[in-house]
Amino acid sequence: MTTPFVVWFLAFFLSQTTGFVVLKPELSGKELVEYINSAQSLFVAELTELTDDEMRFKVMDEKFAEPRGDEQYLDGGEIIPEPLPDTFDARDNWPECKSIKLIRNQATCGSCWAFGAAEIISDRECIQSNATRQPIISVDDILSCCGETCGLGCDGGYTIEALRFWNHSGVVTGGDYGGDGCRPYPFTPCKKSPCAKSATPICEKKCQSGYETKYSSDKHFGSTSYYVTNTVGAIKTEIYHNGPVEASFKVYADFYQYKSGIYKYTGGKLVGGHAVKIIGWGNDNGVDYWLIANSWGTTFGEDGFFRMVRGTNECGIESNVVAGLANLGVNDVKDDDDGGAAGTCSLFVCFLSVLTLYLI
């Protein structure tokens, strides 16, 4: 009979001599942490304080992390075939864009798909405007108002649909819970376990009390949204030229134990899907990695950020990447449920208006 010690010793021996790690999906809790730290050296694990339920509350249904089959890729690597640096950090490349450095907190709602979208929209509008615009885009507006087209709210959603919502409907501003902007995030981080799951908020097309700008006038729009071709070169090129991208991947129990280093799946069961913001890449002791911002607050990982193995589609991180570009020329557009006046008119309508005034 094979004893637990023999299993552990074989796993440890293989990891140290060949780099091979025996995956242990059945482990959890303290046993999982001990196994992670003994079986590999890429990342350091620390026991999470989250319960099993709380772990599930922070992610979405795994189906939302998978490609849908309707992808129309934009291959940035073919569009701009030029050498890229070995390391890149969007925080350093665009230091004036404060949103790139910001770590937000989704609390106990599986709204990561809306967070990732709001984050890259904020970053890209700043980058495209040469830092003359620095909005913090509302997660709540995307989460509550995109509807069934986007998905299931706090149970998950499609990242590409969140960006398409930005294109055709526009999104207002709003920080984290209790923050500034038109529609701040409605959920406060739970500080005492056990924590209850948050329900998808109601779509309210109005700004919070005390915010002077009208809902319709606070809208920010995108001009296009697209899937980024699932190659390392295309993803790097997109980030290098246009800013951070949103990516989805499958989350296993060991990810919650991540403290520092370069994450690679080692053990624990599949929990769900997750969406995050990739802001750069690098190499540490010969291991290529993606530099990623999470939305679980600054106590997670490396001050809210983490690194993940790059080039092997780890947990699907390279197979469902989306991005978009801001439309800096559109604002103050009338919303049907808001009393604001439209800020634009067609050339034909404007011509008739001017002609009428002239004839009068």
Coordinates of C-alpha atoms in Angstrom, one line a residue:
M1 CA 0.0 0.0 0.0
T2 CA 1.3 3.5 -0.9
T3 CA 1.5 5.7 2.1
P4 CA 0.8 9.5 2.1
F5 CA 4.5 10.0 2.9
V6 CA 5.6 8.0 -0.1
V7 CA 3.2 10.1 -2.4
W8 CA 4.5 13.3 -0.9
F9 CA 8.1 12.2 -1.3
L10 CA 7.7 11.2 -4.9
A11 CA 6.0 14.5 -5.7
F12 CA 8.7 16.4 -4.0
F13 CA 11.5 14.4 -5.7
L14 CA 10.0 14.8 -9.2
S15 CA 9.4 18.6 -8.7
Q16 CA 13.0 19.2 -7.6
T17 CA 14.7 17.0 -10.2
T18 CA 12.5 17.4 -13.3
G19 CA 10.2 20.3 -12.6
F20 CA 7.2 18.0 -13.0
V21 CA 4.4 18.5 -10.5
V22 CA 1.9 15.9 -9.6
L23 CA -1.5 17.7 -9.6
K24 CA -3.6 17.1 -6.5
P25 CA -7.2 18.2 -7.3
E26 CA -8.6 16.5 -4.2
L27 CA -6.7 18.5 -1.7
S28 CA -8.1 21.6 0.2
G29 CA -7.3 23.9 3.1
K30 CA -4.1 23.4 5.1
E31 CA -3.2 20.2 3.3
L32 CA -3.4 22.0 -0.1
V33 CA -1.2 24.9 1.1
E34 CA 1.4 22.5 2.5
Y35 CA 1.4 20.5 -0.8
I36 CA 1.7 23.6 -3.0
N37 CA 4.7 24.9 -1.0
S38 CA 6.5 21.5 -1.1
A39 CA 5.7 20.4 -4.6
Q40 CA 6.8 23.5 -6.5
S41 CA 8.7 26.7 -6.1
L42 CA 7.1 29.1 -8.6
F43 CA 4.7 30.6 -6.1
V44 CA 4.2 30.8 -2.4
A45 CA 0.9 29.8 -0.9
E46 CA -0.8 31.0 2.3
L47 CA -4.0 29.6 3.8
T48 CA -7.0 31.7 2.8
E49 CA -9.5 32.8 5.4
L50 CA -12.4 32.3 2.9
T51 CA -14.9 29.6 3.3
D52 CA -15.9 27.3 0.4
D53 CA -19.0 29.4 -0.2
E54 CA -17.1 32.7 -0.1
M55 CA -14.7 31.3 -2.7
R56 CA -17.6 30.6 -5.0
F57 CA -19.1 34.0 -4.4
K58 CA -15.9 35.7 -5.9
V59 CA -16.0 33.9 -9.2
M60 CA -18.6 33.3 -12.0
D61 CA -19.9 30.2 -13.7
E62 CA -17.0 28.6 -15.6
K63 CA -18.8 28.8 -18.9
F64 CA -18.2 32.6 -19.0
A65 CA -14.5 32.0 -18.9
E66 CA -14.6 29.9 -22.1
P67 CA -14.6 31.2 -25.7
R68 CA -18.1 31.3 -27.1
G69 CA -17.3 30.3 -30.7
D70 CA -18.3 33.6 -32.2
E71 CA -14.9 35.2 -31.9
Q72 CA -13.7 37.6 -34.6
Y73 CA -10.1 38.1 -33.7
L74 CA -8.0 41.2 -34.2
D75 CA -4.4 40.0 -34.6
G76 CA -2.4 42.9 -33.3
G77 CA 0.8 40.9 -33.8
E78 CA 0.2 40.9 -37.6
I79 CA -0.9 44.5 -37.7
I80 CA 2.2 45.9 -36.1
P81 CA 5.1 43.3 -36.5
E82 CA 7.8 44.9 -34.4
P83 CA 10.1 43.7 -31.6
L84 CA 8.6 44.1 -28.2
P85 CA 10.5 44.5 -24.9
D86 CA 11.2 41.5 -22.7
T87 CA 9.4 43.2 -19.8
F88 CA 6.6 45.6 -19.8
D89 CA 4.5 47.2 -17.1
A90 CA 1.6 49.5 -18.1
R91 CA 1.9 51.3 -14.8
D92 CA 5.4 52.5 -15.7
N93 CA 4.6 53.1 -19.4
W94 CA 1.7 55.4 -18.6
P95 CA 2.5 56.7 -15.1
E96 CA 0.1 59.6 -15.4
C97 CA -2.9 57.2 -15.7
K98 CA -3.8 56.6 -12.1
S99 CA -6.5 54.0 -12.9
I100 CA -3.9 51.4 -14.1
K101 CA -2.5 51.2 -10.6
L102 CA -5.9 51.0 -8.9
I103 CA -6.9 47.7 -7.3
R104 CA -10.7 47.4 -6.8
N105 CA -12.8 45.0 -4.7
Q106 CA -15.8 43.1 -6.0
A107 CA -16.8 41.8 -2.6
T108 CA -19.2 38.7 -2.7
C109 CA -20.6 39.2 -6.2
G110 CA -19.3 37.4 -9.2
S111 CA -18.9 40.7 -11.1
C112 CA -15.3 40.2 -12.1
W113 CA -16.4 40.4 -15.8
A114 CA -17.8 43.9 -15.2
F115 CA -14.8 44.9 -13.1
G116 CA -12.3 43.9 -15.8
A117 CA -14.3 45.8 -18.4
A118 CA -14.7 49.0 -16.3
E119 CA -11.0 48.9 -15.5
I120 CA -9.7 48.6 -19.1
I121 CA -12.2 51.2 -20.2
S122 CA -10.9 53.6 -17.6
D123 CA -7.3 52.9 -18.5
R124 CA -7.7 53.1 -22.3
E125 CA -9.7 56.4 -22.2
C126 CA -6.8 57.9 -20.2
I127 CA -4.2 56.5 -22.5
Q128 CA -6.0 57.6 -25.7
S129 CA -6.6 61.1 -24.4
N130 CA -2.9 61.5 -23.2
A131 CA -4.2 61.6 -19.6
T132 CA -6.5 64.6 -20.2
R133 CA -9.4 62.3 -19.2
Q134 CA -9.1 60.1 -16.2
P135 CA -12.5 58.5 -15.5
I136 CA -13.1 55.7 -13.0
I137 CA -15.8 53.8 -14.9
S138 CA -18.8 52.4 -13.0
V139 CA -18.9 48.6 -12.5
D140 CA -22.5 49.0 -11.2
D141 CA -23.7 50.5 -14.5
I142 CA -22.4 47.6 -16.5
L143 CA -23.4 44.9 -13.9
S144 CA -27.0 46.1 -13.5
C145 CA -27.9 47.7 -16.9
C146 CA -26.3 45.4 -19.5
G147 CA -29.0 42.8 -18.7
E148 CA -29.3 39.3 -20.1
T149 CA -27.2 40.2 -23.2
C150 CA -24.2 40.3 -20.9
G151 CA -25.1 37.3 -18.7
L152 CA -26.2 36.7 -15.2
G153 CA -25.0 39.7 -13.2
C154 CA -23.5 38.5 -9.9
D155 CA -23.3 34.9 -11.3
G156 CA -21.1 35.9 -14.2
G157 CA -21.1 37.5 -17.6
Y158 CA -19.5 37.7 -21.0
T159 CA -16.5 40.1 -21.1
I160 CA -17.0 41.0 -24.8
E161 CA -20.6 41.9 -24.2
A162 CA -19.6 44.3 -21.4
L163 CA -17.4 46.1 -23.9
R164 CA -20.1 46.1 -26.6
F165 CA -22.5 47.7 -24.0
W166 CA -19.9 50.4 -23.6
N167 CA -19.9 50.9 -27.4
H168 CA -23.7 51.2 -28.0
S169 CA -25.1 52.4 -24.6
G170 CA -22.2 54.1 -22.9
V171 CA -21.1 53.7 -19.3
V172 CA -21.1 56.3 -16.5
T173 CA -18.4 56.9 -13.8
G174 CA -18.4 55.4 -10.3
G175 CA -15.7 54.2 -7.9
D176 CA -15.9 51.5 -5.3
Y177 CA -18.4 51.3 -2.4
G178 CA -19.0 54.7 -1.0
G179 CA -16.8 56.3 -3.6
D180 CA -17.1 59.2 -6.1
G181 CA -18.7 59.3 -9.5
C182 CA -22.2 58.8 -10.8
R183 CA -22.9 55.2 -9.8
P184 CA -20.3 53.8 -7.3
Y185 CA -20.2 50.1 -6.6
P186 CA -23.1 49.1 -4.2
F187 CA -21.4 46.3 -2.2
T188 CA -19.0 46.8 0.6
P189 CA -16.3 44.2 1.2
C190 CA -17.3 41.7 3.9
K191 CA -15.0 42.0 6.9
K192 CA -16.4 39.2 9.1
S193 CA -17.1 35.6 8.0
P194 CA -19.4 34.0 7.1
C195 CA -20.3 36.4 4.3
A196 CA -23.5 36.3 2.2
K197 CA -23.6 36.3 -1.5
S198 CA -24.7 39.6 -3.1
A199 CA -27.7 39.8 -5.4
T200 CA -27.4 41.5 -8.8
P201 CA -28.4 45.2 -8.3
I202 CA -31.3 46.9 -10.0
C203 CA -30.5 49.1 -13.0
E204 CA -31.1 52.7 -12.0
K205 CA -30.4 55.3 -14.7
K206 CA -29.6 58.1 -12.3
C207 CA -26.6 59.3 -10.4
Q208 CA -26.1 59.2 -6.7
S209 CA -27.4 62.1 -4.6
G210 CA -25.0 65.0 -4.5
Y211 CA -23.4 64.2 -7.9
E212 CA -24.0 67.3 -10.1
T213 CA -23.7 65.7 -13.5
K214 CA -26.8 64.1 -15.1
Y215 CA -26.7 60.4 -15.8
S216 CA -27.0 60.9 -19.6
S217 CA -24.2 63.6 -19.6
D218 CA -21.9 61.3 -17.6
K219 CA -21.8 58.6 -20.3
H220 CA -18.5 57.4 -21.8
F221 CA -18.5 55.5 -25.0
G222 CA -16.4 53.0 -26.9
S223 CA -15.8 53.1 -30.7
T224 CA -15.1 49.4 -31.1
S225 CA -14.5 46.2 -29.1
Y226 CA -12.9 42.9 -30.2
Y227 CA -11.3 39.7 -29.3
V228 CA -7.5 39.7 -29.3
T229 CA -6.0 36.7 -31.1
N230 CA -5.0 34.0 -28.6
T231 CA -1.3 34.2 -29.2
V232 CA 1.3 35.6 -26.8
G233 CA 2.6 38.0 -29.5
A234 CA -0.8 39.4 -30.3
I235 CA -1.7 39.9 -26.7
K236 CA 1.6 41.6 -25.9
T237 CA 1.3 43.8 -28.9
E238 CA -2.3 44.9 -28.0
I239 CA -1.2 45.8 -24.5
Y240 CA 2.0 47.6 -25.6
H241 CA 0.2 49.9 -28.1
N242 CA -3.3 50.3 -26.6
G243 CA -3.2 49.5 -22.9
P244 CA -4.4 46.7 -20.5
V245 CA -6.7 44.0 -21.8
E246 CA -9.3 41.9 -20.0
A247 CA -8.8 38.1 -19.9
S248 CA -10.8 35.2 -18.4
F249 CA -9.5 31.9 -17.0
K250 CA -10.6 28.9 -14.9
V251 CA -10.1 29.2 -11.1
Y252 CA -9.0 26.4 -8.9
A253 CA -8.8 26.2 -5.1
D254 CA -5.1 26.8 -5.1
F255 CA -5.5 30.2 -6.7
Y256 CA -7.1 31.5 -3.5
Q257 CA -4.0 30.5 -1.5
Y258 CA -1.7 32.5 -3.8
K259 CA 0.5 34.9 -1.8
S260 CA 3.4 35.8 -4.2
G261 CA 5.4 34.5 -7.2
I262 CA 4.2 33.1 -10.5
Y263 CA 1.0 31.2 -10.3
K264 CA 0.6 27.8 -12.0
Y265 CA -2.2 25.4 -11.2
T266 CA -0.9 22.8 -8.7
G267 CA -3.9 21.4 -6.8
G268 CA -7.4 21.8 -5.6
K269 CA -10.8 21.5 -7.3
L270 CA -12.2 23.7 -10.0
V271 CA -14.3 26.5 -8.4
G272 CA -15.4 28.6 -11.4
G273 CA -14.4 31.2 -13.9
H274 CA -12.8 34.6 -13.3
A275 CA -12.0 37.8 -15.3
V276 CA -9.0 40.0 -14.7
K277 CA -6.9 42.8 -16.2
I278 CA -3.5 42.0 -17.8
I279 CA -1.2 45.0 -17.6
G280 CA 2.1 43.6 -18.7
W281 CA 4.6 40.8 -18.8
G282 CA 8.1 39.7 -17.7
N283 CA 10.5 36.9 -16.9
D284 CA 11.7 35.8 -13.5
N285 CA 14.5 33.2 -13.3
G286 CA 13.7 31.9 -16.8
V287 CA 10.0 31.7 -16.3
D288 CA 7.8 33.9 -18.5
Y289 CA 4.8 35.5 -16.8
W290 CA 1.8 37.8 -17.3
L291 CA 1.4 40.7 -14.9
I292 CA -2.2 40.9 -13.8
A293 CA -4.5 43.0 -11.7
N294 CA -7.1 41.2 -9.7
S295 CA -10.3 42.7 -8.2
W296 CA -10.2 41.1 -4.7
G297 CA -8.7 44.1 -2.9
T298 CA -5.1 44.8 -2.0
T299 CA -4.8 42.0 0.6
F300 CA -4.8 39.4 -2.2
G301 CA -1.4 38.3 -3.7
E302 CA 1.2 41.0 -4.4
D303 CA -0.8 44.0 -3.2
G304 CA -3.8 43.0 -5.3
F305 CA -1.7 42.0 -8.3
F306 CA -0.5 38.5 -9.3
R307 CA 1.7 36.9 -11.9
M308 CA 0.8 33.9 -14.0
V309 CA 2.8 31.6 -16.2
R310 CA 2.8 33.0 -19.8
G311 CA 2.9 31.1 -23.1
T312 CA 1.1 27.8 -22.1
N313 CA -2.4 29.1 -21.9
E314 CA -2.4 28.4 -18.2
C315 CA -6.0 27.8 -17.0
G316 CA -7.2 29.3 -20.3
I317 CA -5.7 32.8 -19.6
E318 CA -4.7 33.3 -23.3
S319 CA -7.8 31.9 -25.0
N320 CA -10.4 34.6 -24.1
V321 CA -8.8 38.0 -24.2
V322 CA -10.9 41.1 -25.2
A323 CA -10.2 44.8 -25.6
G324 CA -11.7 48.0 -27.1
L325 CA -11.0 51.6 -28.0
A326 CA -12.7 54.7 -26.6
N327 CA -14.7 57.1 -28.6
L328 CA -13.4 60.4 -27.2
G329 CA -15.7 62.5 -29.4
V330 CA -19.1 61.3 -27.9
N331 CA -20.6 62.7 -24.7
D332 CA -23.9 64.0 -23.4
V333 CA -26.1 61.6 -25.4
K334 CA -29.8 61.4 -24.5
D335 CA -30.9 58.3 -22.7
D336 CA -34.6 57.3 -23.1
D337 CA -35.1 57.1 -19.3
D338 CA -33.3 60.3 -18.5
G339 CA -34.5 63.8 -19.1
G340 CA -31.3 65.1 -20.5
A341 CA -31.1 66.7 -23.9
A342 CA -29.3 65.0 -26.8
G343 CA -25.8 66.4 -27.3
T344 CA -25.5 65.5 -31.1
C345 CA -27.7 65.7 -34.2
S346 CA -27.5 64.3 -37.7
L347 CA -26.2 66.5 -40.4
F348 CA -29.6 66.5 -42.1
V349 CA -31.5 67.4 -38.9
C350 CA -29.0 70.1 -38.1
F351 CA -29.2 71.5 -41.6
L352 CA -33.0 71.7 -41.4
S353 CA -32.8 73.4 -38.0
V354 CA -30.4 76.1 -39.3
L355 CA -32.5 76.6 -42.5
T356 CA -35.6 77.0 -40.5
L357 CA -34.0 79.7 -38.3
Y358 CA -32.7 81.5 -41.4
L359 CA -36.2 81.5 -43.1
I360 CA -37.8 82.8 -39.9

